[in-house]
Structure formats: C-alpha cells, structure tokens
Tab-separated table of C-alpha atoms and ligand atoms in Angstrom:
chain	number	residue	atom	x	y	z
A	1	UNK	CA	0.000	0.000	0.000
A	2	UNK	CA	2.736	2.485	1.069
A	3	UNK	CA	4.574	1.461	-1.927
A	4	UNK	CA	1.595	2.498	-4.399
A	5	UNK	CA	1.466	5.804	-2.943
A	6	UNK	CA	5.148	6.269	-3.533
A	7	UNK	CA	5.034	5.105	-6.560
A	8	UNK	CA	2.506	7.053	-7.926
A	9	UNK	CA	3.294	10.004	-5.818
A	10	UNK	CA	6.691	9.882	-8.256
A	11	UNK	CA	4.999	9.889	-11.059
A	12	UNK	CA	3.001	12.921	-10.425
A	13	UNK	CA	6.468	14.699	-9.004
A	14	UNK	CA	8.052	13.402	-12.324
A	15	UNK	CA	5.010	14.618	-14.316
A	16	UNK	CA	5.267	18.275	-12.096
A	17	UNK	CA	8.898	18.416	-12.499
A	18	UNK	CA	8.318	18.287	-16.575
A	19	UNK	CA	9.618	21.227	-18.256
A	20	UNK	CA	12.948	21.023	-16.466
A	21	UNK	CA	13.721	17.333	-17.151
A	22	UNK	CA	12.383	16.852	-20.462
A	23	UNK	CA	14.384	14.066	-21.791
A	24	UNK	CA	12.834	11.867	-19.293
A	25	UNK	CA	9.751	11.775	-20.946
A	26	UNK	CA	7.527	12.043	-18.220
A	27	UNK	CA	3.789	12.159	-18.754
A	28	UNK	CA	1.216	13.320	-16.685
A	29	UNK	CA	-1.028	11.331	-14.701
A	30	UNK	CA	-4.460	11.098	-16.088
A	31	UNK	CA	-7.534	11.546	-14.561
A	32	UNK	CA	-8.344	7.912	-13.091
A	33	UNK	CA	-4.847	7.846	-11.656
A	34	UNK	CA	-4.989	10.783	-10.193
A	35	UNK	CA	-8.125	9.863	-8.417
A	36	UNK	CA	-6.536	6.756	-6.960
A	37	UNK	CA	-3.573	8.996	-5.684
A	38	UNK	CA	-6.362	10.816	-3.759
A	39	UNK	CA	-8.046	7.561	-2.547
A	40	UNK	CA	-4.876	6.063	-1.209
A	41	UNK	CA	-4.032	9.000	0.306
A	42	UNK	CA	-7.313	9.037	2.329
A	43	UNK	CA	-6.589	8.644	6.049
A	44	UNK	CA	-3.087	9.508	5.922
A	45	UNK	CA	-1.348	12.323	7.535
A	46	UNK	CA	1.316	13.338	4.768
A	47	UNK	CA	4.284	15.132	6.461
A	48	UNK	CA	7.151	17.072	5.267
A	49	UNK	CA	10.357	18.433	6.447
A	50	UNK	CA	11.020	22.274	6.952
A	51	UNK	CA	13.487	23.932	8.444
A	52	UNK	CA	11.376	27.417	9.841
A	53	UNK	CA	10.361	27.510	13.231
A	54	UNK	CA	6.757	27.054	12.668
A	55	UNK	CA	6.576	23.481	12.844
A	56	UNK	CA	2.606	23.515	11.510
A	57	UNK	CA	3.788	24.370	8.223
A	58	UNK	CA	5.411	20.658	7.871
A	59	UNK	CA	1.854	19.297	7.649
A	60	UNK	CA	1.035	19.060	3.841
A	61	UNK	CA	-2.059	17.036	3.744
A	62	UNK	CA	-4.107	16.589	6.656
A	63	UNK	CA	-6.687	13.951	6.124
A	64	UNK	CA	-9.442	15.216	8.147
A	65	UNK	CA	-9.454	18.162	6.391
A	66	UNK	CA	-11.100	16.395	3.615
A	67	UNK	CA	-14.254	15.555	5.740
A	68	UNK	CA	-13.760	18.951	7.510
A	69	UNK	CA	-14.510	20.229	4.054
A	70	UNK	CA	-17.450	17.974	3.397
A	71	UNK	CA	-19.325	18.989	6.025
A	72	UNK	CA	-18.280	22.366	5.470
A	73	UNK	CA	-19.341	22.560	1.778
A	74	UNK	CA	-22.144	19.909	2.444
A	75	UNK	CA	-23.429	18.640	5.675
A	76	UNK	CA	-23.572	21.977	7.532
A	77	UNK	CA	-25.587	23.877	4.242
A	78	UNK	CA	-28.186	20.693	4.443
A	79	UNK	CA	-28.729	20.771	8.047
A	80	UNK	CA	-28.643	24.371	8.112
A	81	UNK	CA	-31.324	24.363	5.179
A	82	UNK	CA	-34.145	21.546	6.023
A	83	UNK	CA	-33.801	22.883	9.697
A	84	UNK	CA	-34.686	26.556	8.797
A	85	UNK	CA	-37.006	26.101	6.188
A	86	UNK	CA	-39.076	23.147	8.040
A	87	UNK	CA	-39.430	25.675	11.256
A	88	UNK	CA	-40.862	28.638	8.230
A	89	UNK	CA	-43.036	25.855	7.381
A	90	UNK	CA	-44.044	24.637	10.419
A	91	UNK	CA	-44.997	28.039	11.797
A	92	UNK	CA	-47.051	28.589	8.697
A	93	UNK	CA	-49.209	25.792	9.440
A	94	UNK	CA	-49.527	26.588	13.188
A	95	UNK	CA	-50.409	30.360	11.933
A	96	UNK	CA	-52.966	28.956	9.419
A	97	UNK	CA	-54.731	26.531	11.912
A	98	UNK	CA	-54.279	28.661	15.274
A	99	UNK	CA	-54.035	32.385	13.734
A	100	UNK	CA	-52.862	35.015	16.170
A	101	UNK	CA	-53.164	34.171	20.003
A	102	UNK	CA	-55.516	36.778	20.752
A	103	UNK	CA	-56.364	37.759	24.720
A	104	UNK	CA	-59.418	35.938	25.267
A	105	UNK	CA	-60.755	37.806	28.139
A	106	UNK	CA	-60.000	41.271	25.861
A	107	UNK	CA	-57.556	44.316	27.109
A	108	UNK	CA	-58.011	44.956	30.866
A	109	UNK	CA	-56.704	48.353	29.958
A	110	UNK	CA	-54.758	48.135	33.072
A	111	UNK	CA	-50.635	46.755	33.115
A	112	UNK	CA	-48.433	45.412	35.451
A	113	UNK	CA	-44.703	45.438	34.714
A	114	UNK	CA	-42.643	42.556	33.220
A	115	UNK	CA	-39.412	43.346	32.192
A	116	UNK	CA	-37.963	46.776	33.761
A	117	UNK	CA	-35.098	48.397	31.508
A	118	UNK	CA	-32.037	46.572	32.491
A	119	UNK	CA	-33.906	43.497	31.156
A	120	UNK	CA	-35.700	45.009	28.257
A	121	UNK	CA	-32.084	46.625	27.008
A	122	UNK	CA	-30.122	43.313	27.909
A	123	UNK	CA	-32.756	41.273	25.575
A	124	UNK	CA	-32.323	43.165	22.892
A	125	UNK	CA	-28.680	43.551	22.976
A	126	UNK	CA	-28.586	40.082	22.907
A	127	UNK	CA	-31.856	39.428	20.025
A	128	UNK	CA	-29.770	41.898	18.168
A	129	UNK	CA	-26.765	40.844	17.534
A	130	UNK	CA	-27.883	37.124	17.516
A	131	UNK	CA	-29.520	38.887	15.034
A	132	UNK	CA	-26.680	40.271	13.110
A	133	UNK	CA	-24.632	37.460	13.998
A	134	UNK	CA	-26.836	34.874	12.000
A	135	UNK	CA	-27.226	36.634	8.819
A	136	UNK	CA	-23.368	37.391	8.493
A	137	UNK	CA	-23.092	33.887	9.395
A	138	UNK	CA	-25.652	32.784	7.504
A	139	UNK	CA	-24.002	34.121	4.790
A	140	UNK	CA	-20.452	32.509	4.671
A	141	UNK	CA	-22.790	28.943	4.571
A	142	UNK	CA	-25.554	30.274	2.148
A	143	UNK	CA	-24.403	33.707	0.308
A	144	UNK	CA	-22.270	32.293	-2.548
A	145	UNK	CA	-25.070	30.407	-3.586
A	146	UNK	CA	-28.011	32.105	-2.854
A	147	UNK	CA	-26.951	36.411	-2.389
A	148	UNK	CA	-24.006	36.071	-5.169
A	149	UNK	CA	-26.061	35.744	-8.308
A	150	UNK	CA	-28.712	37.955	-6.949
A	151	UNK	CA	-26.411	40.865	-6.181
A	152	UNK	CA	-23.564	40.141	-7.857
A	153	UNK	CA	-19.401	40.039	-7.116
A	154	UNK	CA	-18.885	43.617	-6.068
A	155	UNK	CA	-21.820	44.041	-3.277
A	156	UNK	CA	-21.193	40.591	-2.393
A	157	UNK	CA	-17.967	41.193	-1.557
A	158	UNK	CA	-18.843	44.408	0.218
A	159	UNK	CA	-21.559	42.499	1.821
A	160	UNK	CA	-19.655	39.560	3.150
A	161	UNK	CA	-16.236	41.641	4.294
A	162	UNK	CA	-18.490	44.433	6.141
A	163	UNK	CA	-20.175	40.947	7.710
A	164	UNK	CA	-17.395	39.070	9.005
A	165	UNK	CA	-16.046	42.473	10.673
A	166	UNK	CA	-19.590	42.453	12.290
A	167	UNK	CA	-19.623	38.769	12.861
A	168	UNK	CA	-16.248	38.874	14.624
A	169	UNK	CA	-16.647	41.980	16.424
A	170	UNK	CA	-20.568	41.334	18.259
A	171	UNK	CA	-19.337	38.186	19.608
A	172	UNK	CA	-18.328	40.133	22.541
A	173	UNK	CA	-21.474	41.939	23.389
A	174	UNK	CA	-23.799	39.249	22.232
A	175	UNK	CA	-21.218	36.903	25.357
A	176	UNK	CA	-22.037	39.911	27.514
A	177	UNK	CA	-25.520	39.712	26.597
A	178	UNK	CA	-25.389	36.262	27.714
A	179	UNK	CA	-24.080	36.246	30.727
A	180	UNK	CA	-25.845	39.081	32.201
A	181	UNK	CA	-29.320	37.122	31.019
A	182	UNK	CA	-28.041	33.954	33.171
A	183	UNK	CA	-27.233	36.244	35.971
A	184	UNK	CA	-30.631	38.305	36.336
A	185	UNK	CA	-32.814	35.442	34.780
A	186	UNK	CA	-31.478	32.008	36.670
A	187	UNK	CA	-33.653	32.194	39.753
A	188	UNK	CA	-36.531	32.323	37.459
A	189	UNK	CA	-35.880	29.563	34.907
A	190	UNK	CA	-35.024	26.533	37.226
A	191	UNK	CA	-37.362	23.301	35.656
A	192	UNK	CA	-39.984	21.802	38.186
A	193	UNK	CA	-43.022	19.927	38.197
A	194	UNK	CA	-45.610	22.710	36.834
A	195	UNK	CA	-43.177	22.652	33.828
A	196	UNK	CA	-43.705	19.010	32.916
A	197	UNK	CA	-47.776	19.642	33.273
A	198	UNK	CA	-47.497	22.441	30.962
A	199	UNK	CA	-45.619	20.429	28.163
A	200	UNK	CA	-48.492	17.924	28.723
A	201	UNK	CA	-51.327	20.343	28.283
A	202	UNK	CA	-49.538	21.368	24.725
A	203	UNK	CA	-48.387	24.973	26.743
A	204	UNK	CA	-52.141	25.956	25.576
A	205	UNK	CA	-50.934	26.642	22.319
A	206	UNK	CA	-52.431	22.951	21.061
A	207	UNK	CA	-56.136	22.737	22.393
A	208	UNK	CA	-57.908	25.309	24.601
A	209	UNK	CA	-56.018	24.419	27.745
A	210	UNK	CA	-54.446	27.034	30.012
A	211	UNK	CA	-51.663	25.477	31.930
A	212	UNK	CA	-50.179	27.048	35.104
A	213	UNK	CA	-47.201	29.501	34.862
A	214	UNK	CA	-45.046	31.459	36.938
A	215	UNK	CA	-42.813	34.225	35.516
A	216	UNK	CA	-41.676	32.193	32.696
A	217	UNK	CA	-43.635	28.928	31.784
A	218	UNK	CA	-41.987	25.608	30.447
A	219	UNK	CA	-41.550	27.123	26.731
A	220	UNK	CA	-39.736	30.163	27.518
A	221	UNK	CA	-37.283	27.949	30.146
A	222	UNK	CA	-36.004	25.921	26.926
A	223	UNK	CA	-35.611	29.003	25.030
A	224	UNK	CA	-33.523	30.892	28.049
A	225	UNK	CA	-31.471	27.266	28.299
A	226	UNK	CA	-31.362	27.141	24.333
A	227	UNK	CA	-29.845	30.752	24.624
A	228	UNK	CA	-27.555	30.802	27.815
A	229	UNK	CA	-26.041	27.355	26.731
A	230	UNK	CA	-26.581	26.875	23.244
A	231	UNK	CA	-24.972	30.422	23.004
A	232	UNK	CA	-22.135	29.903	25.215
A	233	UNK	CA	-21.172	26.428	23.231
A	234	UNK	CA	-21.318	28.935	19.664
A	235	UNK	CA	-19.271	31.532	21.490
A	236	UNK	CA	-16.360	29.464	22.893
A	237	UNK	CA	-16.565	27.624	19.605
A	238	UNK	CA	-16.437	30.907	18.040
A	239	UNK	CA	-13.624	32.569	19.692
A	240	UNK	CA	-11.169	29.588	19.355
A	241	UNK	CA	-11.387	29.761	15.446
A	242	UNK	CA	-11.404	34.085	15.970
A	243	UNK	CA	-8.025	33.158	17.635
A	244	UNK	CA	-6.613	30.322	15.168
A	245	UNK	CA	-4.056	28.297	17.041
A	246	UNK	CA	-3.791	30.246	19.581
A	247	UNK	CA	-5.737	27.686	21.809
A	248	UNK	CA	-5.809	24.918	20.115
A	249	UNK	CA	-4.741	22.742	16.763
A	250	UNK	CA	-5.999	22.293	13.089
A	251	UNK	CA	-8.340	19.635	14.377
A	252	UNK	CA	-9.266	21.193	17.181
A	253	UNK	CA	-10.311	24.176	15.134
A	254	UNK	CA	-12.221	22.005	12.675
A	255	UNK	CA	-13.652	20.722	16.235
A	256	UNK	CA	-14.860	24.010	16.972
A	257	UNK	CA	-16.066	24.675	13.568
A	258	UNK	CA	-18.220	21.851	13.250
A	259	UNK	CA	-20.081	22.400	16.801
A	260	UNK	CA	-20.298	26.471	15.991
A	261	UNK	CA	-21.757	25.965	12.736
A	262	UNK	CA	-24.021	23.281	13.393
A	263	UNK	CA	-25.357	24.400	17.115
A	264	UNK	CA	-25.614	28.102	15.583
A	265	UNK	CA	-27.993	26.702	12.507
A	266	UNK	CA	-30.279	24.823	14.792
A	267	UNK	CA	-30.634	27.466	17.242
A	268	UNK	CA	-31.648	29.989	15.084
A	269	UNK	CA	-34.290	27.427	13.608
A	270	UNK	CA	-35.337	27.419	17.507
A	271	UNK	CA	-35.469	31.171	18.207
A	272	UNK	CA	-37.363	31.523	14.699
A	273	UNK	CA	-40.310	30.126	16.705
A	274	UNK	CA	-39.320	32.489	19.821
A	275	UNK	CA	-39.777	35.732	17.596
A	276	UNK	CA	-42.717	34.863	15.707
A	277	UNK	CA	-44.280	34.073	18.945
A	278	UNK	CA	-42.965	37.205	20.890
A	279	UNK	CA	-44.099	39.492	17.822
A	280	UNK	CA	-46.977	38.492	15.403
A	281	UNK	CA	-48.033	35.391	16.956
A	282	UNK	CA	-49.281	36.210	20.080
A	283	UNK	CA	-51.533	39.577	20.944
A	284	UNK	CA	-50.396	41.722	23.496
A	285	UNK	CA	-46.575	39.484	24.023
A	286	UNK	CA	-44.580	42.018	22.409
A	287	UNK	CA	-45.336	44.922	24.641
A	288	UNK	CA	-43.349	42.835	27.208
A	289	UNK	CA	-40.259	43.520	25.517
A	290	UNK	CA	-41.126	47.238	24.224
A	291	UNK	CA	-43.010	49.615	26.901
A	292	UNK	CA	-42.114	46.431	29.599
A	293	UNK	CA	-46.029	46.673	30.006
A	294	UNK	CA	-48.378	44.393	29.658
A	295	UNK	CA	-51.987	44.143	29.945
A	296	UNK	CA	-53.275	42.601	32.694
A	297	UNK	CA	-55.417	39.922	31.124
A	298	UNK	CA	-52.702	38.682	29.052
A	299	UNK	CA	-50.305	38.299	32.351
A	300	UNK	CA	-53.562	36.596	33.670
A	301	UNK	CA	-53.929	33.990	30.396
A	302	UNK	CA	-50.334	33.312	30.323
A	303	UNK	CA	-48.568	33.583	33.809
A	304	UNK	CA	-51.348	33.857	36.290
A	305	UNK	CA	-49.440	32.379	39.204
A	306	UNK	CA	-46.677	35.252	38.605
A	307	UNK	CA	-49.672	37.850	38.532
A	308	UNK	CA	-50.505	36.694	41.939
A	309	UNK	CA	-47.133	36.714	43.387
A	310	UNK	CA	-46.581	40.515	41.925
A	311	UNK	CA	-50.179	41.244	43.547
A	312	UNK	CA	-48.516	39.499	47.275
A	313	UNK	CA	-45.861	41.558	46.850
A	314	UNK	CA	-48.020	45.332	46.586
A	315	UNK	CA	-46.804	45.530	42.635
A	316	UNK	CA	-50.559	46.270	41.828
A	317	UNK	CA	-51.498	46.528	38.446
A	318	UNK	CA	-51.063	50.352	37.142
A	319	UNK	CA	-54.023	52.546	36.520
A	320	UNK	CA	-55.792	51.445	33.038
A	321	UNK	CA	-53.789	52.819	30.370
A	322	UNK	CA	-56.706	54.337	28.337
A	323	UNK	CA	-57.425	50.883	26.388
A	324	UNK	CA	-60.893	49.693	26.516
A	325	UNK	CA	-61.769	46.255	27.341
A	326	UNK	CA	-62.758	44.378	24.259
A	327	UNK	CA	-66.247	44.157	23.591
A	328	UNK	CA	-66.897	47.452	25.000
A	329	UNK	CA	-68.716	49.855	22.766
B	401	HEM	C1	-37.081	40.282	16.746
B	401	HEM	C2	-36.696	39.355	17.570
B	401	HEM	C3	-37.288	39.070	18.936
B	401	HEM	C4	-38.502	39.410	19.480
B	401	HEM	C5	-39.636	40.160	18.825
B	401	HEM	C6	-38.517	38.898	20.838
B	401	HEM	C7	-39.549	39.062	21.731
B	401	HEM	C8	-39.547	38.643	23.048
B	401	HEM	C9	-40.604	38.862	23.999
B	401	HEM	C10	-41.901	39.623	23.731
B	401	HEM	C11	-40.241	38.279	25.169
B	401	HEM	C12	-41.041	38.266	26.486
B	401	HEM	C13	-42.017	37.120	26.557
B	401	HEM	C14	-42.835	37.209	27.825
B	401	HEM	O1	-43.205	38.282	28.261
B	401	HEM	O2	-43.169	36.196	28.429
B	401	HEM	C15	-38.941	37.692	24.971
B	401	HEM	C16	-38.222	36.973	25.917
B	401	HEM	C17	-37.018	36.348	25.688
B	401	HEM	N1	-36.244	36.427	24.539
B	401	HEM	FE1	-36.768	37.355	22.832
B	401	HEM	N2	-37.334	38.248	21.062
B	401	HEM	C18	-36.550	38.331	19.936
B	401	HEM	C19	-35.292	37.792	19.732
B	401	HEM	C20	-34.638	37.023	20.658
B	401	HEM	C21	-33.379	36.370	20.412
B	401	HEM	C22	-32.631	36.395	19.063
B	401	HEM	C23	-33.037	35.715	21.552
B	401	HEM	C24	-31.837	34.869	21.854
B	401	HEM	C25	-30.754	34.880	21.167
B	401	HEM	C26	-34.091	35.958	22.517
B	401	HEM	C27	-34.101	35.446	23.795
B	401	HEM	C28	-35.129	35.642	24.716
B	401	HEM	C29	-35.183	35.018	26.009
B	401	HEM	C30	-34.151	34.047	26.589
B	401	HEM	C31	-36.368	35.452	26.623
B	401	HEM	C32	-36.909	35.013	27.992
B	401	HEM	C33	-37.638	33.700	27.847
B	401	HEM	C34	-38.865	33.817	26.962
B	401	HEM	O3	-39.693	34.694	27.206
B	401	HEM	O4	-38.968	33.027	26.026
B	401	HEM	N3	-35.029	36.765	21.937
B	401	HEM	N4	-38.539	37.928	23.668
C-alpha cells in the first residue's frame, strides 16, 4: 500500500517536475490515476520536512481536512437548510390553523410590569446581535449560492467583508448579553413539576387548555437554556477559530467549527419560533419587551401564578392605560 502511494506520488512529481527534465519523458497522470492517488491518500497524515520555526507548516495534507470540508461545503448547508425552512413551514401551518393568540378575556386596559429596563435593554442587545450574527453567518454557509447571483461580485464582496467584521466583532457583546441574562434570569428559569404539566397540556398553544405559569412557563425555560447554553457552546466555539491556534490545533479548530456551525444553525431554527411568537403570533406578548407593560389579562392567560405573586408583593397593576376592554362599545 505504502509502496503504491510512492510510486505514484513519483509519477506525479516526475510529471510536475516536466519542463525542467524533459528528456525523461515524463507524462502526466491522467484523470483515473490521479483519483486513486487521492483515494490512497485518504486517512493519511502526509508530512514534510522544513526547516522554519513554525513546525505547523510541515503538515502538507491533513486527512481530516477532507471531511472537515465535506461537512463544510455539504453537511452543515443541508442541516442548516431543512432545519430553517421546516421551522418557516411549520410556523405557517400553526399560523394557518391557530391564527394570532388573541387575549381571550379582551384588554383589561390596566398593566403590570414585566421586564424593567435593564432586562428590556439586555434582551435586545442580545436578540440583536444574535440577530446580526446569524445573517453574516448565515451568509459565509448560504451567500455564494443564494446572495451572489442575486447581487452580484462587487456588493457581495462588500456584503460579506463588512459581515465578518460584524460577525467577529458582536461576539463580545452578544457573550455579555449572555451572561448578564443567566445572571438576572437564573432564579426564574429553574425546571420543576408545573413545567412538565405544561408540556403535557400542549403549553395551551395545542387545544384550549391554560396550563399554570409562573414568571416564565416551560416554553420560555427551553428558550432561556437554548440561549444561555446553546450560546455559550457557539461563542467558545467561536472565539477559538477568531483566535486560530492560539488555543488549540488544526483539528481542534475544525472541532470548533463543526459544533459552531451546526449548534448556531439549529438554534436559530429554535429562536425563529421564539420571535414569531414574541411578535406576530401572540396579541399583546410584544409589549413585554417594548413599553415592559403588559396588559393585565394577558399576564392573567399566560402567567397567572406570577400575577398573583406581583399582587402578594403590593406591585398592583397600574391605573388602566386608556385601552378599553374588548367588547366594549
Ligand atoms: C425580533 C426578535 C425578537 C422578538 C420580537 C422577541 C420578543 C420577546 C418577547 C416579547 C419576550 C417576552 C415574553 C414574555 O413576556 O413572556 C422575549 C423573551 C425572551 N427572549 Fe426574545 N425576542 C426576539 C429575539 C430574541 C433572540 C434572538 C433571543 C436569543 C438569542 C431571545 C431570547 C429571549 C429570552 C431568553 C427570553 C426570555 C424567555 C422567553 O420569554 O422566552 N429573543 N422575547
């Protein structure tokens, strides 16, 4: 076996080496050869000798760079793809068969508060640059194929180089983001027993039930999880290929690339379903997130046992903001 490779790895430094030894007659290797050098070489670590300090540089094929690139190329654009397009699809049908959550009891026209401003600005530090973050990454897996013939070279170019600046440089708020959301959000996102009933009972959005919630119900503890953890994996991942080397080898930065790409596709499938719900799906949810607001019916509907807590605690509801309750006139 090793003495194939040689052999034909002569042939192709014979056939290379041409022009300067042309009375040897050397031909090139054609096409099916070739392809066997390739297939023999498969699985083996091909090192030279160099005499610079940077020892890396000795490396001249690196086998598992070949599936590195396969997944790269391949496996991460599938995944990425069925994952995102079945969530578009499957919110479709949810918004076709359920339509928009609407308050059933109507507006209260009185609010209690949900998020104050330290929470309302840390969420959307973090939405936003997750934001941001996707779509430039989204782009290094998707643009040549899809954004490239649409815009063509010169604003792709533009696009992607303005994008990877972005995509390196919001890692570090978007990690800040994070870790202030674990810090003031923990206490209320531990899993217990109400959570399990409320996966049972669909989380009301499949039938007419209205399972029990406190401040966040079981739902919105997999999306903080998905986002605390899932984006902590992405950024570590993330900042050892920012840094190449400087942490870690070729394989472990394939390592890294492979978990980053593919946990950073699926979660943004996820969180998909998180925005449509916190914007057009649901009446009166995104309020939470702008004024910090919400009507107290919809606090009722969706986290009534957090409503009665805030009413233990004296946070009554504030005087009725001018909305009347539905049905009314
Ligand atoms: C345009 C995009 C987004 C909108 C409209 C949106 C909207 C909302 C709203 C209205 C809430 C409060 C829900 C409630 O009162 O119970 C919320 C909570 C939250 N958001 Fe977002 N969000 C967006 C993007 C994101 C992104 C990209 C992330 C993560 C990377 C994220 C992570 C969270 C988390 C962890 C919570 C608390 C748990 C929950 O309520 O699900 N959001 N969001």
């Amino acid at each position: 076996m090793k003495f194939r490779i040689l052999a034909l790895l002569a042939a192709l430094l014979v056939g290379a080496a041409a022009p300067v030894i042309a009375q040897t007659a050397p031909r090139a290797l054609s096409m099916a050869e070739e392809m066997e050098v390739q297939a023999l070489l498969r699985g083996h670590q091909i090192q030279g000798r160099i005499t610079i300090p940077d020892e890396r540089l000795a490396t001249l094929i690196q086998p598992v760079g070949h599936d590195w690139r396969g997944f790269h190329n391949y496996t991460l654009a599938w995944v990425g793809g069925i994952a995102l397009l079945s969530m578009i699809a499957l919110l479709a049908v949810f918004r076709l068969k359920r339509g928009r959550i609407p308050i059933e009891a109507g507006l209260a026209g009185r609010t209690i508060l949900r998020f104050n401003t330290l929470e309302r600005a840390n969420h959307w530090m973090v939405a936003s640059t997750f934001i941001i973050l996707g779509l430039s990454g989204l782009n290094l897996t998707f643009g040549r194929h899809i954004l490239l013939p649409i815009v063509g070279p010169e604003v792709f170019t533009v696009i992607s180089q303005w994008g990877k600046y972005a995509h390196n440089f919001l890692a570090f708020p978007f990690t800040l983001g994070l870790v202030i959301m674990l810090l003031i959000w923990v206490k209320d996102n531990i899993p217990n027993a109400r959570d399990i009933a409320w996966f049972k009972a669909g989380g009301g959005l499949i039938g007419n039930k209205h399972p029990e919630a406190g401040r966040f119900n079981g739902g919105q503890k997999v999306v903080f999880w998905v986002t605390v953890l899932g984006g902590a994996l992405v950024a570590v991942s993330g900042y050892l290929l920012i840094f190449p080397f400087t942490f870690t080898d070729v394989a472990g930065m394939q390592l890294s690339h492979v978990i980053h790409g593919l946990l950073s596709v699926l979660m943004t499938a996820a969180l998909l379903a998180h925005i449509y719900i916190g914007s057009l799906g649901m009446e009166g949810a995104f309020d939470a997130m702008g004024t910090g607001q919400v009507d107290l019916n919809w606090a009722k509907q969706h986290h009534p046992l957090w409503v009665q807590e805030e009413m233990a605690k004296g946070r009554a509801a504030e005087a009725p903001t001018g909305a009347k309750p539905s049905g009314a006139d």
